[in-house]
Amino acid sequence: MQNIDLLFLLLGAVLVLAMHAGFAFLELGTVRHKNQVNALSKILSDFSISAIAYFFIGYYIAYGQHFFHSGTELAAQHGYNLMRCFFLLTFAAAVPAIISGGIAERAKMRPQAIATLFLVGLVYPFIEGLIWNNNFHFQDQLQRFFGAPFHDFAGSVVVHAVGGWMALAAVLLLGARHGRYRKDGAVSAHPPSSIPFLALGSWILIVGWFGFNVMSAQRVDAISGLVAINSLMAMVGGTLTANLMGKNDPGFLHNGPLAGLVAICAGSDIVHPIGALVIGAIAGILFVKLFTYTQNKLKVDDVLGVWPMHGVCGAFGGIAAGVFGQSWLGGLGHVSFLAQCIGTLIAIIIAFSGSFLIYAVLKASIGIRLSQEDEYRGADLSIHRISANAEESKF
């Protein structure tokens, strides 16, 4: 059975690892052509830094286990603990991948690499340990006062809301791209460079998400078809409402399923499939409405809309689990609405404040954004000295 669980975790880790290609292509297709190389480079670079940070520091903070043992000890039980670390690392690395979409087109790479090191090594695992490992008896206290612990099966809050609110802090400190908002109040449009690449990124994420959700069981005997069908229902619900509210805009259409999947993570193991469909549908509406409002009214230049997508839809998913998970709505029960609200709020406060502190220190010390000239040339030529098409690489 141990070997089967090991293989189960490996397949899950590979599926979630593949989602990082989805993050990369989603960003590549959304940013302007002069920033496509940078979009691909950031995701791979940040994943590598995340692996170091989580393996050596983050996993210990979250679960109290480290790997400074002999090879014999590490290989015990066929290296099950190592495989579990690999699986959970792919979740942790999603946080900087989420942030990358918000700060696209004007962020320096080295400061972002440093931010990734601290966020994945310290801030994210602190939240992960509170919720998924009951560190500091966090879940025990919620159980004591509200009759149920905070429920987040696959990370609507732990991964997505945390990543989205961390991204918002970075976006606010970075400021908008030059020329995005004019003095007369007009908003300059920066349309996606490639709808096919954006759609490809969305599809890769959709497929990988079934590993993200279903394999969060972490054991073969705990796998549930309910998680799979709920993920599917939320995905299609988000797709349909985002397409409707977005008036057939392909950018909204291909982000809609992701909004639904973000929202269903928390309660995918306890809600009824009809409840999952409703959760996904609401998330699709939230994303479209808040993306437009954030960009045009609040004038927050969140390039991929990662705060509405992950920050808001993730928080909504955490709270929605406390509603649609109730037995009187067809759910499995054993969940508290108040515990869901408090757990979500605490995670958001820690994520936003931790991220704001890290990016504020980096901004004051080494700077976090490209110069106006480098931004105008594009991150591809300014940072990587090459464009997506080599014949255009003039520098």
XYZ file of C-alpha atoms in Angstrom:
395
model
C 0.000 0.000 0.000
C 2.916 2.324 0.762
C 4.237 1.951 -2.790
C 0.807 2.675 -4.255
C 0.483 5.843 -2.169
C 3.969 6.826 -3.294
C 2.999 6.428 -6.956
C -0.259 8.295 -6.291
C 1.667 11.274 -4.870
C 4.155 11.175 -7.737
C 1.376 11.343 -10.336
C -0.228 14.201 -8.427
C 3.077 16.055 -8.188
C 3.673 15.664 -11.924
C 0.182 16.924 -12.775
C 0.553 19.989 -10.555
C 4.083 20.541 -11.860
C 2.592 20.604 -15.365
C 0.249 23.369 -14.221
C 3.257 25.673 -14.033
C 3.489 25.416 -17.818
C -0.135 26.553 -17.776
C 0.739 29.568 -15.625
C 3.578 30.378 -18.032
C 1.503 30.213 -21.209
C -1.437 32.017 -19.644
C 0.888 34.909 -18.813
C 2.707 34.679 -22.146
C -0.562 34.982 -24.042
C -1.834 37.872 -21.918
C 1.196 40.183 -21.811
C 2.355 42.265 -24.751
C 4.669 40.651 -27.267
C 7.782 42.385 -25.897
C 7.375 40.614 -22.548
C 6.717 37.035 -23.637
C 10.220 35.661 -23.043
C 10.212 37.191 -19.580
C 6.884 35.536 -18.746
C 8.304 32.102 -19.524
C 11.586 32.793 -17.751
C 10.034 34.034 -14.509
C 7.859 30.966 -13.979
C 10.731 28.490 -14.379
C 13.161 30.588 -12.345
C 10.673 31.125 -9.522
C 9.810 27.423 -9.442
C 13.467 26.527 -8.999
C 13.904 29.028 -6.173
C 10.685 27.779 -4.597
C 12.040 24.219 -4.625
C 15.146 25.279 -2.693
C 13.208 27.462 -0.247
C 10.535 24.855 0.468
C 12.818 21.813 0.678
C 15.304 23.395 3.093
C 13.047 25.738 5.096
C 9.359 25.799 4.213
C 8.501 22.137 4.697
C 10.064 22.215 8.154
C 8.104 25.333 9.146
C 4.838 23.802 7.940
C 5.252 20.223 9.165
C 8.220 20.170 11.555
C 10.164 17.714 9.393
C 13.536 18.302 7.748
C 15.830 16.303 5.467
C 19.180 16.697 7.200
C 19.413 12.939 7.726
C 21.465 10.156 6.229
C 20.457 8.663 2.916
C 19.367 5.511 4.734
C 16.902 7.439 6.867
C 15.598 9.450 3.905
C 15.009 6.274 1.901
C 12.931 4.731 4.704
C 9.401 3.834 3.623
C 10.617 4.238 0.037
C 11.164 7.964 0.593
C 7.483 8.647 1.208
C 8.179 11.866 3.133
C 10.380 13.108 0.291
C 7.615 12.420 -2.209
C 5.100 14.227 -0.008
C 7.458 17.202 0.079
C 7.675 17.144 -3.726
C 3.885 17.074 -4.031
C 3.353 19.943 -1.578
C 6.223 21.903 -3.122
C 4.295 22.118 -6.385
C 1.499 23.799 -4.431
C 3.881 26.209 -2.710
C 5.489 27.163 -6.015
C 2.071 28.169 -7.357
C 2.212 31.235 -5.101
C 5.035 33.056 -6.980
C 3.511 31.854 -10.264
C 0.307 33.641 -9.262
C 2.220 36.775 -8.231
C 4.103 36.753 -11.537
C 0.893 37.400 -13.475
C 0.038 40.466 -11.417
C 3.452 42.153 -11.610
C 4.104 41.328 -15.267
C 5.775 43.716 -17.721
C 7.549 45.983 -15.222
C 9.105 43.912 -12.422
C 12.822 43.197 -12.106
C 13.732 39.510 -11.941
C 16.332 39.485 -9.157
C 14.221 41.280 -6.540
C 11.339 38.987 -7.468
C 13.622 35.995 -6.958
C 14.492 37.250 -3.469
C 10.808 37.838 -2.699
C 10.026 34.284 -3.834
C 12.682 32.915 -1.490
C 11.125 34.585 1.547
C 7.483 34.095 0.582
C 7.816 30.377 -0.157
C 10.377 29.738 2.558
C 8.671 31.617 5.402
C 5.280 33.262 4.886
C 3.427 30.633 2.849
C 4.502 27.631 4.967
C 3.544 29.474 8.147
C -0.041 29.723 6.830
C 0.110 26.180 5.437
C 1.172 24.828 8.833
C -1.636 26.620 10.655
C -4.334 25.185 8.398
C -3.017 21.862 7.136
C -0.946 20.795 10.153
C -2.769 22.439 13.086
C 0.352 24.356 14.131
C -0.084 26.395 17.321
C -3.351 24.430 17.793
C -5.003 26.802 15.317
C -7.557 24.262 14.138
C -8.181 23.015 17.660
C -9.210 26.508 18.730
C -11.636 26.870 15.839
C -13.057 23.450 16.648
C -13.456 24.489 20.256
C -15.282 27.757 19.595
C -17.237 26.970 16.422
C -17.687 23.207 16.465
C -15.584 22.565 13.374
C -12.051 23.369 12.140
C -11.309 25.484 9.101
C -11.865 23.311 6.028
C -9.696 23.802 2.951
C -9.288 20.475 1.222
C -7.182 21.553 -1.765
C -6.168 25.150 -1.141
C -8.744 27.734 -2.184
C -7.382 29.789 0.695
C -4.011 28.197 1.557
C -2.721 28.483 -2.016
C -4.965 30.723 -4.106
C -6.246 33.398 -1.741
C -2.787 33.599 -0.172
C -1.131 33.971 -3.582
C -3.701 36.510 -4.777
C -3.406 38.760 -1.720
C 0.390 38.510 -1.789
C 0.217 39.601 -5.422
C -2.006 42.568 -4.579
C 0.608 43.875 -2.118
C 3.305 43.598 -4.798
C 1.134 45.246 -7.456
C 0.294 48.201 -5.206
C 3.961 48.785 -4.349
C 5.067 48.430 -7.967
C 2.540 50.862 -9.378
C 0.926 50.768 -12.800
C 2.733 50.291 -16.081
C 3.804 53.576 -17.656
C 1.076 54.943 -19.882
C -1.588 52.586 -18.551
C -3.579 55.366 -16.845
C -3.461 58.833 -18.362
C -3.836 62.120 -16.506
C -7.163 62.801 -18.209
C -8.566 59.656 -16.582
C -8.495 57.529 -19.718
C -7.290 53.927 -19.531
C -4.940 52.713 -22.247
C -5.783 49.228 -23.420
C -3.038 46.604 -23.550
C -4.719 43.696 -25.381
C -3.386 40.133 -25.067
C -0.556 39.300 -27.444
C -1.783 35.787 -28.224
C -5.222 34.379 -27.539
C -4.123 30.870 -28.670
C -1.283 30.831 -26.103
C -3.632 32.215 -23.437
C -6.123 29.438 -24.240
C -3.346 26.829 -24.188
C -2.308 28.007 -20.728
C -5.894 27.759 -19.539
C -6.314 24.212 -20.852
C -3.045 23.022 -19.287
C -4.170 24.437 -15.953
C -7.614 22.826 -16.270
C -6.158 19.372 -16.887
C -3.544 19.663 -14.147
C -6.150 20.926 -11.690
C -7.660 17.474 -11.368
C -4.344 16.382 -9.906
C -4.341 19.484 -7.735
C -7.785 18.719 -6.305
C -8.345 14.971 -6.465
C -4.842 14.021 -5.359
C -4.947 16.368 -2.392
C -6.279 13.238 -0.663
C -2.590 12.185 -0.618
C -3.569 8.525 -0.191
C -5.180 6.099 -2.618
C -7.721 4.902 -0.056
C -8.885 8.507 0.494
C -9.484 9.345 -3.171
C -13.023 10.523 -3.950
C -15.005 10.712 -7.141
C -16.956 13.524 -5.491
C -13.872 15.754 -5.684
C -13.469 15.010 -9.387
C -17.079 15.688 -10.372
C -17.246 18.797 -8.176
C -14.118 20.144 -9.849
C -15.703 19.497 -13.237
C -18.997 21.168 -12.288
C -17.267 24.243 -10.876
C -15.077 24.482 -13.962
C -17.996 24.468 -16.404
C -20.022 26.804 -14.185
C -17.218 29.353 -14.189
C -16.747 28.973 -17.934
C -20.376 29.636 -18.811
C -20.926 32.638 -16.555
C -17.605 34.264 -17.471
C -18.426 33.875 -21.144
C -21.911 35.315 -20.599
C -20.808 38.237 -18.409
C -17.761 38.857 -20.582
C -19.901 38.996 -23.731
C -17.915 36.292 -25.538
C -14.549 37.925 -24.812
C -12.080 35.009 -25.181
C -9.904 36.364 -22.373
C -12.782 36.095 -19.931
C -13.958 32.810 -21.421
C -10.641 31.075 -20.825
C -10.185 32.528 -17.350
C -13.708 31.554 -16.282
C -12.946 27.863 -15.738
C -9.932 28.804 -13.645
C -12.069 31.034 -11.420
C -14.451 28.147 -10.848
C -11.625 25.738 -10.072
C -10.001 28.180 -7.653
C -13.272 28.530 -5.744
C -14.078 24.831 -5.504
C -10.733 23.697 -4.063
C -11.729 24.266 -0.430
C -15.011 22.405 -0.445
C -14.524 19.980 -3.323
C -14.704 17.003 -0.966
C -17.833 18.046 0.958
C -20.260 19.935 -1.316
C -22.950 18.505 -3.600
C -22.206 18.663 -7.354
C -25.058 21.147 -7.809
C -23.490 23.276 -5.089
C -20.168 23.033 -6.920
C -21.833 24.233 -10.122
C -23.258 27.244 -8.266
C -19.910 28.014 -6.617
C -18.149 27.919 -9.988
C -20.837 30.058 -11.626
C -20.585 32.736 -8.932
C -16.786 32.698 -9.167
C -16.959 33.288 -12.929
C -19.162 36.340 -12.362
C -16.918 37.631 -9.575
C -13.852 37.420 -11.777
C -15.326 39.280 -14.742
C -16.897 42.039 -12.648
C -13.917 42.570 -10.360
C -11.324 42.385 -13.138
C -13.041 45.239 -14.957
C -13.646 47.216 -11.764
C -10.086 46.774 -10.505
C -8.500 47.785 -13.786
C -10.793 50.630 -14.837
C -12.244 52.077 -11.621
C -9.676 51.376 -8.916
C -6.838 51.745 -11.459
C -4.878 48.884 -9.966
C -2.727 47.502 -12.781
C -3.007 43.793 -12.025
C -2.060 42.502 -15.474
C -3.637 39.023 -15.392
C -6.244 39.901 -12.777
C -4.697 37.557 -10.216
C -6.260 39.364 -7.240
C -9.836 38.906 -8.546
C -9.023 35.412 -9.784
C -7.066 33.946 -6.895
C -7.401 36.458 -4.073
C -11.160 37.024 -4.241
C -12.369 33.767 -5.794
C -10.081 31.837 -3.435
C -11.486 33.661 -0.396
C -15.006 33.156 -1.735
C -14.306 29.434 -2.106
C -13.159 29.164 1.485
C -16.306 30.877 2.754
C -18.593 29.069 0.291
C -17.438 25.724 1.696
C -19.023 26.801 4.967
C -22.348 27.355 3.202
C -22.646 24.698 0.502
C -20.912 22.112 2.666
C -23.838 22.147 5.102
C -25.903 18.962 5.138
C -29.161 20.864 4.559
C -27.761 21.954 1.183
C -26.744 18.434 0.239
C -23.197 18.677 1.586
C -21.439 16.295 3.933
C -21.653 18.688 6.892
C -19.149 18.975 9.754
C -18.196 22.479 8.620
C -18.755 25.868 10.265
C -19.524 29.064 8.377
C -17.907 31.211 11.088
C -14.786 29.045 11.192
C -14.513 29.393 7.404
C -14.819 33.184 7.601
C -12.265 33.539 10.396
C -9.778 31.104 8.857
C -10.003 32.880 5.518
C -9.573 36.316 7.089
C -6.540 35.303 9.156
C -4.825 33.751 6.135
C -5.441 36.903 4.077
C -4.084 39.200 6.808
C -0.876 37.172 7.194
C -0.386 36.821 3.430
C -0.954 40.479 2.576
C 1.054 41.908 5.468
C 3.949 39.469 4.990
C 4.128 40.165 1.275
C 3.801 43.927 1.726
C 6.691 43.938 4.203
C 8.980 41.910 1.947
C 8.275 43.932 -1.200
C 8.456 47.247 0.705
C 11.946 46.382 1.997
C 13.058 45.326 -1.490
C 11.601 48.479 -3.017
C 13.422 50.701 -0.515
C 16.723 48.850 -0.843
C 17.379 47.526 -4.359
C 14.219 48.542 -6.242
C 11.598 46.222 -7.646
C 10.652 47.635 -11.043
C 12.312 48.333 -14.354
C 13.206 51.852 -15.407
C 10.773 53.635 -17.695
C 13.130 53.141 -20.629
C 13.564 49.412 -19.951
C 9.838 48.980 -19.548
C 9.238 50.768 -22.851
C 11.715 48.454 -24.610
C 10.125 45.468 -22.922
C 11.424 43.007 -20.365
C 12.542 40.605 -23.095
C 15.202 42.908 -24.528
C 15.935 44.774 -21.283
C 16.504 41.680 -19.134
C 17.095 38.737 -21.468
C 18.590 40.532 -24.509
C 16.389 38.595 -26.877
C 12.796 38.760 -28.059
C 10.298 35.989 -28.675
C 11.344 36.188 -32.346
C 15.121 36.348 -32.699
C 14.993 38.519 -35.830
C 13.415 41.274 -33.730
C 16.195 41.249 -31.104
C 17.811 44.636 -31.588
C 19.828 46.077 -28.763
